[in-house]
Amino acid sequence: MKPEACSGRTLAFLGDAVWSLLVREHLIENGRGKGSTLQKESIHYVSARAQASFYSQLHEASFFTADEEETYKRGRNSNAGSVPHSTPVAVYRSSTGFEAILGALYLEKNEKRIRQIWDTIRTVKER
């Protein structure tokens, strides 16, 4: 399946799973919590606020390609249906755009680029 054949929302759905798996692997590999605290630790990476912040930092550094920016816009502009009450709409849409990038890269089988995004964010996050 090609990313172009998917809606921005579908790409974000897939990207959410890709990102969650990266975060969970990282936390477990680095002994960053036990079963009861893993979810709390993961929120620092997978919450809408965190993802929107990651996107913003990388965008400001001109990290993303033009194609990735277009995918971001597709995800950001897609109809989200419902937005969590504790999250501003703009933040939620930005995080959805970020997830769409990851979903598209996954469909393109571009694990190298996904890892590049992950490694960059992990480095920024752990400073």
PDB file of C-alpha atoms in Angstrom:
ATOM      1  CA  MET A   1       0.000   0.000   0.000  1.00  0.00           C
ATOM      2  CA  LYS A   2       1.231   3.472  -0.852  1.00  0.00           C
ATOM      3  CA  PRO A   3       0.862   6.427   1.530  1.00  0.00           C
ATOM      4  CA  GLU A   4      -0.819   8.457  -1.226  1.00  0.00           C
ATOM      5  CA  ALA A   5      -3.693   5.965  -1.192  1.00  0.00           C
ATOM      6  CA  CYS A   6      -4.392   6.606   2.491  1.00  0.00           C
ATOM      7  CA  SER A   7      -6.103   9.484   4.207  1.00  0.00           C
ATOM      8  CA  GLY A   8      -4.112  11.624   6.600  1.00  0.00           C
ATOM      9  CA  ARG A   9      -6.112  10.141   9.450  1.00  0.00           C
ATOM     10  CA  THR A  10      -5.242   6.592   8.377  1.00  0.00           C
ATOM     11  CA  LEU A  11      -1.556   7.472   8.185  1.00  0.00           C
ATOM     12  CA  ALA A  12      -1.772   8.971  11.669  1.00  0.00           C
ATOM     13  CA  PHE A  13      -3.471   5.847  13.005  1.00  0.00           C
ATOM     14  CA  LEU A  14      -0.600   3.737  11.715  1.00  0.00           C
ATOM     15  CA  GLY A  15       2.029   6.264  12.799  1.00  0.00           C
ATOM     16  CA  ASP A  16       0.644   6.234  16.330  1.00  0.00           C
ATOM     17  CA  ALA A  17       1.337   2.492  16.536  1.00  0.00           C
ATOM     18  CA  VAL A  18       4.836   2.888  15.075  1.00  0.00           C
ATOM     19  CA  TRP A  19       5.706   5.639  17.562  1.00  0.00           C
ATOM     20  CA  SER A  20       4.233   3.773  20.530  1.00  0.00           C
ATOM     21  CA  LEU A  21       6.289   0.702  19.715  1.00  0.00           C
ATOM     22  CA  LEU A  22       9.520   2.715  19.464  1.00  0.00           C
ATOM     23  CA  VAL A  23       8.826   4.368  22.807  1.00  0.00           C
ATOM     24  CA  ARG A  24       7.913   1.118  24.533  1.00  0.00           C
ATOM     25  CA  GLU A  25      11.014  -0.644  23.226  1.00  0.00           C
ATOM     26  CA  HIS A  26      13.163   2.249  24.417  1.00  0.00           C
ATOM     27  CA  LEU A  27      11.675   2.306  27.894  1.00  0.00           C
ATOM     28  CA  ILE A  28      11.980  -1.434  28.376  1.00  0.00           C
ATOM     29  CA  GLU A  29      15.490  -1.690  26.923  1.00  0.00           C
ATOM     30  CA  ASN A  30      16.702   1.083  29.199  1.00  0.00           C
ATOM     31  CA  GLY A  31      15.009  -0.177  32.353  1.00  0.00           C
ATOM     32  CA  ARG A  32      13.019   3.031  32.570  1.00  0.00           C
ATOM     33  CA  GLY A  33      10.218   1.642  34.596  1.00  0.00           C
ATOM     34  CA  LYS A  34       8.349  -1.333  35.819  1.00  0.00           C
ATOM     35  CA  GLY A  35       4.933  -2.414  34.622  1.00  0.00           C
ATOM     36  CA  SER A  36       3.078   0.086  36.761  1.00  0.00           C
ATOM     37  CA  THR A  37       5.168   3.085  35.692  1.00  0.00           C
ATOM     38  CA  LEU A  38       5.794   2.336  32.027  1.00  0.00           C
ATOM     39  CA  GLN A  39       2.587   4.040  30.926  1.00  0.00           C
ATOM     40  CA  LYS A  40       3.433   7.167  32.912  1.00  0.00           C
ATOM     41  CA  GLU A  41       6.930   7.243  31.419  1.00  0.00           C
ATOM     42  CA  SER A  42       5.631   6.735  27.880  1.00  0.00           C
ATOM     43  CA  ILE A  43       3.359   9.787  28.092  1.00  0.00           C
ATOM     44  CA  HIS A  44       6.463  11.973  27.903  1.00  0.00           C
ATOM     45  CA  TYR A  45       6.808  10.734  24.315  1.00  0.00           C
ATOM     46  CA  VAL A  46       3.356   9.705  23.104  1.00  0.00           C
ATOM     47  CA  SER A  47       1.028  12.410  24.403  1.00  0.00           C
ATOM     48  CA  ALA A  48      -0.377  14.882  21.904  1.00  0.00           C
ATOM     49  CA  ARG A  49       1.503  17.690  23.629  1.00  0.00           C
ATOM     50  CA  ALA A  50       4.811  15.822  23.432  1.00  0.00           C
ATOM     51  CA  GLN A  51       4.350  14.894  19.789  1.00  0.00           C
ATOM     52  CA  ALA A  52       3.330  18.424  18.831  1.00  0.00           C
ATOM     53  CA  SER A  53       6.411  19.734  20.625  1.00  0.00           C
ATOM     54  CA  PHE A  54       8.667  17.219  18.863  1.00  0.00           C
ATOM     55  CA  TYR A  55       7.239  18.193  15.494  1.00  0.00           C
ATOM     56  CA  SER A  56       7.690  21.887  16.251  1.00  0.00           C
ATOM     57  CA  GLN A  57      11.324  21.462  17.297  1.00  0.00           C
ATOM     58  CA  LEU A  58      12.215  19.409  14.237  1.00  0.00           C
ATOM     59  CA  HIS A  59      10.254  21.690  11.910  1.00  0.00           C
ATOM     60  CA  GLU A  60      12.063  24.759  13.236  1.00  0.00           C
ATOM     61  CA  ALA A  61      15.370  22.976  12.555  1.00  0.00           C
ATOM     62  CA  SER A  62      14.228  22.261   8.952  1.00  0.00           C
ATOM     63  CA  PHE A  63      14.593  18.558   9.696  1.00  0.00           C
ATOM     64  CA  PHE A  64      11.692  17.287   7.595  1.00  0.00           C
ATOM     65  CA  THR A  65      11.739  16.866   3.834  1.00  0.00           C
ATOM     66  CA  ALA A  66       9.212  18.657   1.633  1.00  0.00           C
ATOM     67  CA  ASP A  67       7.305  15.374   1.189  1.00  0.00           C
ATOM     68  CA  GLU A  68       7.209  14.824   4.948  1.00  0.00           C
ATOM     69  CA  GLU A  69       5.904  18.358   5.461  1.00  0.00           C
ATOM     70  CA  GLU A  70       3.146  17.675   2.927  1.00  0.00           C
ATOM     71  CA  THR A  71       2.247  14.473   4.765  1.00  0.00           C
ATOM     72  CA  TYR A  72       2.197  16.422   8.022  1.00  0.00           C
ATOM     73  CA  LYS A  73      -0.300  18.858   6.511  1.00  0.00           C
ATOM     74  CA  ARG A  74      -2.490  15.997   5.296  1.00  0.00           C
ATOM     75  CA  GLY A  75      -2.566  14.504   8.790  1.00  0.00           C
ATOM     76  CA  ARG A  76      -2.987  17.834  10.547  1.00  0.00           C
ATOM     77  CA  ASN A  77      -5.849  18.894   8.316  1.00  0.00           C
ATOM     78  CA  SER A  78      -7.748  15.610   8.433  1.00  0.00           C
ATOM     79  CA  ASN A  79     -11.039  15.474  10.278  1.00  0.00           C
ATOM     80  CA  ALA A  80     -10.141  14.163  13.708  1.00  0.00           C
ATOM     81  CA  GLY A  81     -13.675  13.510  14.826  1.00  0.00           C
ATOM     82  CA  SER A  82     -13.283  14.061  18.551  1.00  0.00           C
ATOM     83  CA  VAL A  83     -10.461  15.778  20.386  1.00  0.00           C
ATOM     84  CA  PRO A  84      -9.630  14.977  24.031  1.00  0.00           C
ATOM     85  CA  HIS A  85     -11.025  17.676  26.329  1.00  0.00           C
ATOM     86  CA  SER A  86      -7.658  18.292  27.970  1.00  0.00           C
ATOM     87  CA  THR A  87      -5.888  18.951  24.644  1.00  0.00           C
ATOM     88  CA  PRO A  88      -6.211  22.111  22.556  1.00  0.00           C
ATOM     89  CA  VAL A  89      -7.359  21.401  18.997  1.00  0.00           C
ATOM     90  CA  ALA A  90      -4.198  22.906  17.463  1.00  0.00           C
ATOM     91  CA  VAL A  91      -1.987  20.659  19.587  1.00  0.00           C
ATOM     92  CA  TYR A  92      -4.030  17.591  18.724  1.00  0.00           C
ATOM     93  CA  ARG A  93      -3.919  18.368  15.013  1.00  0.00           C
ATOM     94  CA  SER A  94      -0.169  18.931  15.122  1.00  0.00           C
ATOM     95  CA  SER A  95       0.405  15.598  16.844  1.00  0.00           C
ATOM     96  CA  THR A  96      -1.827  13.929  14.248  1.00  0.00           C
ATOM     97  CA  GLY A  97       0.325  15.430  11.499  1.00  0.00           C
ATOM     98  CA  PHE A  98       3.468  14.127  13.196  1.00  0.00           C
ATOM     99  CA  GLU A  99       1.959  10.644  13.415  1.00  0.00           C
ATOM    100  CA  ALA A 100       0.971  10.826   9.738  1.00  0.00           C
ATOM    101  CA  ILE A 101       4.631  11.342   8.804  1.00  0.00           C
ATOM    102  CA  LEU A 102       5.565   8.200  10.714  1.00  0.00           C
ATOM    103  CA  GLY A 103       2.723   6.219   9.150  1.00  0.00           C
ATOM    104  CA  ALA A 104       3.769   7.238   5.641  1.00  0.00           C
ATOM    105  CA  LEU A 105       7.390   6.337   6.307  1.00  0.00           C
ATOM    106  CA  TYR A 106       6.300   2.959   7.635  1.00  0.00           C
ATOM    107  CA  LEU A 107       4.276   2.240   4.500  1.00  0.00           C
ATOM    108  CA  GLU A 108       7.277   3.243   2.416  1.00  0.00           C
ATOM    109  CA  LYS A 109       9.322   0.762   4.474  1.00  0.00           C
ATOM    110  CA  ASN A 110      11.689   3.593   5.349  1.00  0.00           C
ATOM    111  CA  GLU A 111      12.782   2.321   8.745  1.00  0.00           C
ATOM    112  CA  LYS A 112      16.049   4.222   8.459  1.00  0.00           C
ATOM    113  CA  ARG A 113      14.225   7.565   8.379  1.00  0.00           C
ATOM    114  CA  ILE A 114      11.879   6.539  11.201  1.00  0.00           C
ATOM    115  CA  ARG A 115      14.950   5.673  13.294  1.00  0.00           C
ATOM    116  CA  GLN A 116      16.539   8.986  12.340  1.00  0.00           C
ATOM    117  CA  ILE A 117      13.475  10.852  13.641  1.00  0.00           C
ATOM    118  CA  TRP A 118      13.404   8.705  16.780  1.00  0.00           C
ATOM    119  CA  ASP A 119      17.124   9.132  17.492  1.00  0.00           C
ATOM    120  CA  THR A 120      16.921  12.894  17.006  1.00  0.00           C
ATOM    121  CA  ILE A 121      13.940  13.252  19.310  1.00  0.00           C
ATOM    122  CA  ARG A 122      15.360  10.910  21.902  1.00  0.00           C
ATOM    123  CA  THR A 123      18.557  12.955  21.949  1.00  0.00           C
ATOM    124  CA  VAL A 124      16.620  16.214  22.355  1.00  0.00           C
ATOM    125  CA  LYS A 125      14.327  14.695  25.002  1.00  0.00           C
ATOM    126  CA  GLU A 126      17.149  13.283  27.117  1.00  0.00           C
ATOM    127  CA  ARG A 127      19.185  16.485  27.337  1.00  0.00           C
TER     128      ARG A 127
END
